[in-house]
Amino acid sequence: MIRVAIAGATGYTGAELVKLITGHKEAKLAAVTSQSYSGRAIQEIFPAMRGVVDLVCEPLDINAISQRVDCVFLALPHKVSMGYAPQFIENKVKVVDLSADFRFQNASAYEAAYQEHSAKSLLNEAVYGLCELYRDKIAGSNLVGNPGCYPTSVLLPLVPLVRKGLVETCGIISDSKSGVSGAGRAPSLGSHFCEVNESFKPYKIGNHRHVPEMEEVISLEANEPVSITFVPHLLPLTRGMLSTIYARVTTGTTQSMIRTALMDQYDSDTFVRVLPQGEFPDIRHVRGTNFCDIGFHLDPGSGQLILVSAIDNLLKGAAGQAVQNMNILFGLEEQTGLELFPGAL
Amino acid sequence: MIRVAIAGATGYTGAELVKLITGHKEAKLAAVTSQSYSGRAIQEIFPAMRGVVDLVCEPLDINAISQRVDCVFLALPHKVSMGYAPQFIENKVKVVDLSADFRFQNASAYEAAYQEHSAKSLLNEAVYGLCELYRDKIAGSNLVGNPGCYPTSVLLPLVPLVRKGLVETCGIISDSKSGVSGAGRAPSLGSHFCEVNESFKPYKIGNHRHVPEMEEVISLEANEPVSITFVPHLLPLTRGMLSTIYARVTTGTTQSMIRTALMDQYDSDTFVRVLPQGEFPDIRHVRGTNFCDIGFHLDPGSGQLILVSAIDNLLKGAAGQAVQNMNILFGLEEQTGLELFPGAL
Amino acid sequence: MIRVAIAGATGYTGAELVKLITGHKEAKLAAVTSQSYSGRAIQEIFPAMRGVVDLVCEPLDINAISQRVDCVFLALPHKVSMGYAPQFIENKVKVVDLSADFRFQNASAYEAAYQEHSAKSLLNEAVYGLCELYRDKIAGSNLVGNPGCYPTSVLLPLVPLVRKGLVETCGIISDSKSGVSGAGRAPSLGSHFCEVNESFKPYKIGNHRHVPEMEEVISLEANEPVSITFVPHLLPLTRGMLSTIYARVTTGTTQSMIRTALMDQYDSDTFVRVLPQGEFPDIRHVRGTNFCDIGFHLDPGSGQLILVSAIDNLLKGAAGQAVQNMNILFGLEEQTGLELFPGAL
Amino acid sequence: MIRVAIAGATGYTGAELVKLITGHKEAKLAAVTSQSYSGRAIQEIFPAMRGVVDLVCEPLDINAISQRVDCVFLALPHKVSMGYAPQFIENKVKVVDLSADFRFQNASAYEAAYQEHSAKSLLNEAVYGLCELYRDKIAGSNLVGNPGCYPTSVLLPLVPLVRKGLVETCGIISDSKSGVSGAGRAPSLGSHFCEVNESFKPYKIGNHRHVPEMEEVISLEANEPVSITFVPHLLPLTRGMLSTIYARVTTGTTQSMIRTALMDQYDSDTFVRVLPQGEFPDIRHVRGTNFCDIGFHLDPGSGQLILVSAIDNLLKGAAGQAVQNMNILFGLEEQTGLELFPGAL
């Protein structure tokens, strides 16, 4: 039984982790921390969990918690995570960090997008936790930088094609759309019901922090610097993310080559579903699950490829993938605790 | 391993049953039937289930199916169910009927609200499947009339108080609100997105068919004829139901007597949660679960009692309670297959 | 041309007033004030109004503004309004106050529900601005207490029946449901999209401040103290309010007497629509308009009357009625500036 | 006073026309037709319009109606319109057709996307009713093909840049998102509330009928055949449309040249708003209005241009533009009847 702590349990991602670990048959939730709700019971903060979760939030005391757990999820803001991770690792607690702090190999890229990094020496040790693509590296690691939601939705369909040279690395565009839970639980005018409901808009065009994260991964896979045009949009729904990705195929690439590349990559993976030709993802079909659905359309005349992917931003885009990473770290079946059965509604 | 058939698997309730039985560790989904989709795979009809459910819809051939299953869920329209149930029972297949056909003891009450009943002789055998209140009778039965969603939300809070004579049986009002999935999957102007979204309205005031169902149960419990004023409303959300029930307490009834009556009834039940004083149910806290949350407020001056209950209309209000009934019929733990962990969102 | 100021123009109610006055052919928007956005242009705060409204928010300087306007709308928080109203009145500026500060005749009732009243002497002068019922008094006044949204939806259907003695004043219940804009524009966890979307719940059971407001009006109309049981609920939609009101008719009262009482009261009023027998209001049918739709059902056996009313909480429930009050104050046609044509969607 | 008929008044577009013409001070609604609701009153079909619209639907008798009107809006399905338009024109009634039947100059392009055209001779007479770009031609016409909603949202931002040679005509992509009302009022599984709510998906990738419509216009403006990659998506909201358009600028094109081109085109137009640099459209800001908001971002390094436009699909994308066309046809101010004031919500 893996003993688990969740640091930052009262945000939406933290709450998803609480839910997943409570239902995980080989893990036990040993501690939950919260700065703002310290001393209060989880079921008081999230009344939905009444009678199911019986833990009280505590302050984040690294050493005390290290003695009680084997693994910690850091569901904390950027910058905060890097202050806690080194000590947990020293205490032999494996860390899955859901902030951006350990997603970059290149410290300057991180610092350009975020702020000064105070634990640069760990960047070499940290592994980028995109499970289906990097599970071998993850397995031997102690520190996983859990990918951003947008990068997960963009990289899963794209990387297998980049690896095989099937798409031009120049001119890739991702038009992405996210539900509101991606913005977190802290109230703001931007997440006010009346401002989002019956609304739809792009945001942070040209300067979203997930761009350098995607670009670093794609560039490493392509062995050349790759730039991506990325436009995120806010959907009037709670959870789910869909990316429509536009790329040009390289000369000679056919529809069946695209399909083969995706199938070769994902055929034995539970959580990535490559849809039949002519079918495309719908957020509704992955909501509440750890699936990433992928569909595509190639216009043979122009060589324009349209890739579409859908994930639940809180699961495959955050807490679900984090648990999948924990499973890999501890040698469990990847789908353990993630048997989230999809329904019609 | 209980072998299960779902008749009418492609409606919303049927799809929930498919989901629940697939995840049920002591039941196996052996057959799914559909009139309109016969010959088509479930995962084609519900792409969310791709890779998870591998069954093809077949026509409803009672004898053929009876040989392969121990239990059948009839998720069929009223009137249709009563045509199939008798033969299944004769074939020693236990039946959980989700239509109204076997919810009434009194055939004339049924016939006044619905239509002529063609299997009246079974009404005596049939048990009303409100699990927490009638589990003893259900356990010994072969035919369960699974309660309507509105009656479930009204009877669970009300019956314990009626049994103890704590409320006046005259003048009870239920102002109830349901999500759109309660109207089923068949397209109609009334379920068109644009007609429901940003909308709210009452419907069928004075003639909803769930009224005689509630009144029969309450009257039996009260040992006198009880009339209920019932106003259902349509909420612009997919799943969930909340009833706000108004009753006058009998002389001498106090808040703590109400609380004691509810706690005595439900304290050992997993699925009914009586909330602490001053807290009230929210559809969001029970959505996707088999819970019924109950809260109440008593105005001591006027003796006006306000009971509030919330359920997921497709689960505790339909498929979830149906599985709970199956568990009782076959002597399993009631919560088996219903471990639907509630989350923050 | 009436020159108008809106104090507190950047809340949702204030913004509706800006919209209405801009479109009002006999009024001119001369000043908008805001504490938090002082110095910023309206079209910067509300980009929807770009190119249409060309005003900049200013601080609330009573004397300066008094010289430029004939009428001021106070769309300010309770307690704040009472600090400004007296000086405006002294400056001969007519005041329509949208807070609760001038809705009560009885200062102690106000103080029990809100806080100490610092301008009690004005309570006698102030008129309760429920236009259809009190337009004669309003016409001669300088200070109108614009009614709360819930009281508007409850009093319009109920008062004509109380006046004629058609309903018992004991045991009246209003089960009311409001859209989220009623909670204002300030961000809070309770108005976070993810907390409201796909959710429904009652709130403030037993202690909502609109109860004493309704009770004072009903009691005055009934010439006896009347208590109302009131349960407000939060709907997952932006604008609209529906009240389902339960009352017992007095002996001898028939359906046609109810209808006659409502028609007699409202037949010549543009904004109150009494629906044909068997039809009931839908929030969608009044959204974006100043209408109040009313329907009812009387169960002749039990004498139980069900009244249903629907309004747009920001219009007939706030800004629309405020403009209607201004029209009355200045002798204009009541519907001027309120020709908000209802559409199918 | 222009006398107007609306053929097909009971769809969502027809209902918008009813609303707009009722509020139009220089037009009078003289006839409404409906196949399915013939003989029934508009206010019975759309209860929101009770007390405001007093017309009864009649069958579409061309000659009878021609005697009573100066202008007819054909809000009919494709193929049906072309059967009625010729006779109306012969009867000297000006026609604004909201179907696709008269949007194409090239009959084969129409026939490839739709079906055989039975009134080809009129295609030369018909004018494409994109008001801001073709108002001079429209003014002298008798038959206007009112543009599709998607083409309106794509062409308004794009054409001014194509005209000035600022963007490469190769590789243009439009990632477009529409509310559900675009699919019409007829019930279908695809417009069922539960299938759309909390959902988001692309549809008709590679074969949407609006593509040839856009391509014909762009090609004519560019004087060369232009192909567009177009991916429409369905948003979980009732009304509104946003297109995110990707194009490469031609060598030497700067941000200020883009801005100048857009401003030169639209500066004197009421309904197209070019937003300040760094601001982007939001569906919420144009909902319920005839505006088209346009924003853009140019990445100077890569030359990648991102254009974003937002319209209300039922107004600027259908009925609003149709009324604007009528105003042009009859020499009225373009904004007459379209003074739809935008609000905060």
PDB file of N, CA and C in Angstrom, chain D residues 141-173:
ATOM      1  N   SER D 141     -30.420  46.156 -56.279  1.00  0.00           N
ATOM      2  CA  SER D 141     -30.866  44.799 -56.600  1.00  0.00           C
ATOM      3  C   SER D 141     -32.319  44.541 -56.186  1.00  0.00           C
ATOM      4  N   ASN D 142     -32.846  43.422 -56.657  1.00  0.00           N
ATOM      5  CA  ASN D 142     -34.176  42.978 -56.220  1.00  0.00           C
ATOM      6  C   ASN D 142     -34.115  41.659 -55.458  1.00  0.00           C
ATOM      7  N   LEU D 143     -32.945  41.041 -55.501  1.00  0.00           N
ATOM      8  CA  LEU D 143     -32.808  39.705 -54.904  1.00  0.00           C
ATOM      9  C   LEU D 143     -31.455  39.621 -54.212  1.00  0.00           C
ATOM     10  N   VAL D 144     -31.509  39.421 -52.917  1.00  0.00           N
ATOM     11  CA  VAL D 144     -30.273  39.331 -52.130  1.00  0.00           C
ATOM     12  C   VAL D 144     -30.121  37.918 -51.583  1.00  0.00           C
ATOM     13  N   GLY D 145     -28.963  37.325 -51.806  1.00  0.00           N
ATOM     14  CA  GLY D 145     -28.623  36.057 -51.159  1.00  0.00           C
ATOM     15  C   GLY D 145     -27.938  36.391 -49.846  1.00  0.00           C
ATOM     16  N   ASN D 146     -28.664  36.230 -48.750  1.00  0.00           N
ATOM     17  CA  ASN D 146     -28.116  36.619 -47.442  1.00  0.00           C
ATOM     18  C   ASN D 146     -27.024  35.617 -47.050  1.00  0.00           C
ATOM     19  N   PRO D 147     -25.839  36.098 -46.676  1.00  0.00           N
ATOM     20  CA  PRO D 147     -24.703  35.186 -46.445  1.00  0.00           C
ATOM     21  C   PRO D 147     -24.932  34.198 -45.306  1.00  0.00           C
ATOM     22  N   GLY D 148     -24.235  33.094 -45.379  1.00  0.00           N
ATOM     23  CA  GLY D 148     -24.211  32.146 -44.273  1.00  0.00           C
ATOM     24  C   GLY D 148     -23.536  32.759 -43.065  1.00  0.00           C
ATOM     25  N   CYS D 149     -23.801  32.182 -41.897  1.00  0.00           N
ATOM     26  CA  CYS D 149     -23.230  32.740 -40.670  1.00  0.00           C
ATOM     27  C   CYS D 149     -21.712  32.568 -40.636  1.00  0.00           C
ATOM     28  N   TYR D 150     -21.237  31.346 -40.925  1.00  0.00           N
ATOM     29  CA  TYR D 150     -19.782  31.140 -40.923  1.00  0.00           C
ATOM     30  C   TYR D 150     -19.099  32.042 -41.945  1.00  0.00           C
ATOM     31  N   PRO D 151     -19.579  32.088 -43.218  1.00  0.00           N
ATOM     32  CA  PRO D 151     -18.933  32.984 -44.177  1.00  0.00           C
ATOM     33  C   PRO D 151     -18.902  34.438 -43.709  1.00  0.00           C
ATOM     34  N   THR D 152     -19.971  34.912 -43.077  1.00  0.00           N
ATOM     35  CA  THR D 152     -19.963  36.289 -42.577  1.00  0.00           C
ATOM     36  C   THR D 152     -18.820  36.498 -41.587  1.00  0.00           C
ATOM     37  N   SER D 153     -18.664  35.533 -40.683  1.00  0.00           N
ATOM     38  CA  SER D 153     -17.627  35.697 -39.651  1.00  0.00           C
ATOM     39  C   SER D 153     -16.218  35.574 -40.221  1.00  0.00           C
ATOM     40  N   VAL D 154     -16.076  34.888 -41.329  1.00  0.00           N
ATOM     41  CA  VAL D 154     -14.746  34.697 -41.921  1.00  0.00           C
ATOM     42  C   VAL D 154     -14.426  35.797 -42.928  1.00  0.00           C
ATOM     43  N   LEU D 155     -15.414  36.181 -43.721  1.00  0.00           N
ATOM     44  CA  LEU D 155     -15.145  37.119 -44.810  1.00  0.00           C
ATOM     45  C   LEU D 155     -14.954  38.552 -44.318  1.00  0.00           C
ATOM     46  N   LEU D 156     -15.711  38.948 -43.291  1.00  0.00           N
ATOM     47  CA  LEU D 156     -15.578  40.345 -42.850  1.00  0.00           C
ATOM     48  C   LEU D 156     -14.140  40.659 -42.416  1.00  0.00           C
ATOM     49  N   PRO D 157     -13.485  39.833 -41.618  1.00  0.00           N
ATOM     50  CA  PRO D 157     -12.103  40.165 -41.281  1.00  0.00           C
ATOM     51  C   PRO D 157     -11.117  39.922 -42.436  1.00  0.00           C
ATOM     52  N   LEU D 158     -11.418  38.978 -43.289  1.00  0.00           N
ATOM     53  CA  LEU D 158     -10.413  38.532 -44.250  1.00  0.00           C
ATOM     54  C   LEU D 158     -10.395  39.352 -45.545  1.00  0.00           C
ATOM     55  N   VAL D 159     -11.563  39.687 -46.053  1.00  0.00           N
ATOM     56  CA  VAL D 159     -11.605  40.310 -47.388  1.00  0.00           C
ATOM     57  C   VAL D 159     -10.797  41.611 -47.484  1.00  0.00           C
ATOM     58  N   PRO D 160     -10.886  42.503 -46.478  1.00  0.00           N
ATOM     59  CA  PRO D 160     -10.104  43.741 -46.620  1.00  0.00           C
ATOM     60  C   PRO D 160      -8.601  43.465 -46.759  1.00  0.00           C
ATOM     61  N   LEU D 161      -8.129  42.408 -46.136  1.00  0.00           N
ATOM     62  CA  LEU D 161      -6.697  42.086 -46.209  1.00  0.00           C
ATOM     63  C   LEU D 161      -6.363  41.435 -47.545  1.00  0.00           C
ATOM     64  N   VAL D 162      -7.267  40.620 -48.036  1.00  0.00           N
ATOM     65  CA  VAL D 162      -7.053  39.982 -49.339  1.00  0.00           C
ATOM     66  C   VAL D 162      -7.058  41.055 -50.431  1.00  0.00           C
ATOM     67  N   ARG D 163      -7.997  41.971 -50.318  1.00  0.00           N
ATOM     68  CA  ARG D 163      -8.074  43.039 -51.316  1.00  0.00           C
ATOM     69  C   ARG D 163      -6.771  43.810 -51.435  1.00  0.00           C
ATOM     70  N   LYS D 164      -6.121  44.027 -50.325  1.00  0.00           N
ATOM     71  CA  LYS D 164      -4.877  44.805 -50.342  1.00  0.00           C
ATOM     72  C   LYS D 164      -3.649  43.913 -50.441  1.00  0.00           C
ATOM     73  N   GLY D 165      -3.841  42.634 -50.649  1.00  0.00           N
ATOM     74  CA  GLY D 165      -2.695  41.741 -50.812  1.00  0.00           C
ATOM     75  C   GLY D 165      -1.840  41.601 -49.568  1.00  0.00           C
ATOM     76  N   LEU D 166      -2.445  41.759 -48.398  1.00  0.00           N
ATOM     77  CA  LEU D 166      -1.650  41.692 -47.159  1.00  0.00           C
ATOM     78  C   LEU D 166      -1.470  40.277 -46.629  1.00  0.00           C
ATOM     79  N   VAL D 167      -2.298  39.348 -47.075  1.00  0.00           N
ATOM     80  CA  VAL D 167      -2.135  37.958 -46.605  1.00  0.00           C
ATOM     81  C   VAL D 167      -1.958  37.020 -47.797  1.00  0.00           C
ATOM     82  N   GLU D 168      -1.200  35.967 -47.562  1.00  0.00           N
ATOM     83  CA  GLU D 168      -1.051  34.907 -48.561  1.00  0.00           C
ATOM     84  C   GLU D 168      -2.408  34.224 -48.718  1.00  0.00           C
ATOM     85  N   THR D 169      -2.813  33.987 -49.923  1.00  0.00           N
ATOM     86  CA  THR D 169      -4.120  33.344 -50.116  1.00  0.00           C
ATOM     87  C   THR D 169      -4.003  31.830 -50.002  1.00  0.00           C
ATOM     88  N   CYS D 170      -2.797  31.354 -49.865  1.00  0.00           N
ATOM     89  CA  CYS D 170      -2.593  29.909 -49.697  1.00  0.00           C
ATOM     90  C   CYS D 170      -2.469  29.581 -48.211  1.00  0.00           C
ATOM     91  N   GLY D 171      -3.129  28.548 -47.777  1.00  0.00           N
ATOM     92  CA  GLY D 171      -2.956  28.090 -46.399  1.00  0.00           C
ATOM     93  C   GLY D 171      -3.820  28.779 -45.374  1.00  0.00           C
ATOM     94  N   ILE D 172      -4.857  29.459 -45.811  1.00  0.00           N
ATOM     95  CA  ILE D 172      -5.756  30.105 -44.845  1.00  0.00           C
ATOM     96  C   ILE D 172      -6.586  29.039 -44.120  1.00  0.00           C
ATOM     97  N   ILE D 173      -6.681  29.198 -42.805  1.00  0.00           N
ATOM     98  CA  ILE D 173      -7.418  28.257 -41.960  1.00  0.00           C
ATOM     99  C   ILE D 173      -8.448  29.036 -41.149  1.00  0.00           C
TER     100      ILE D 173
END
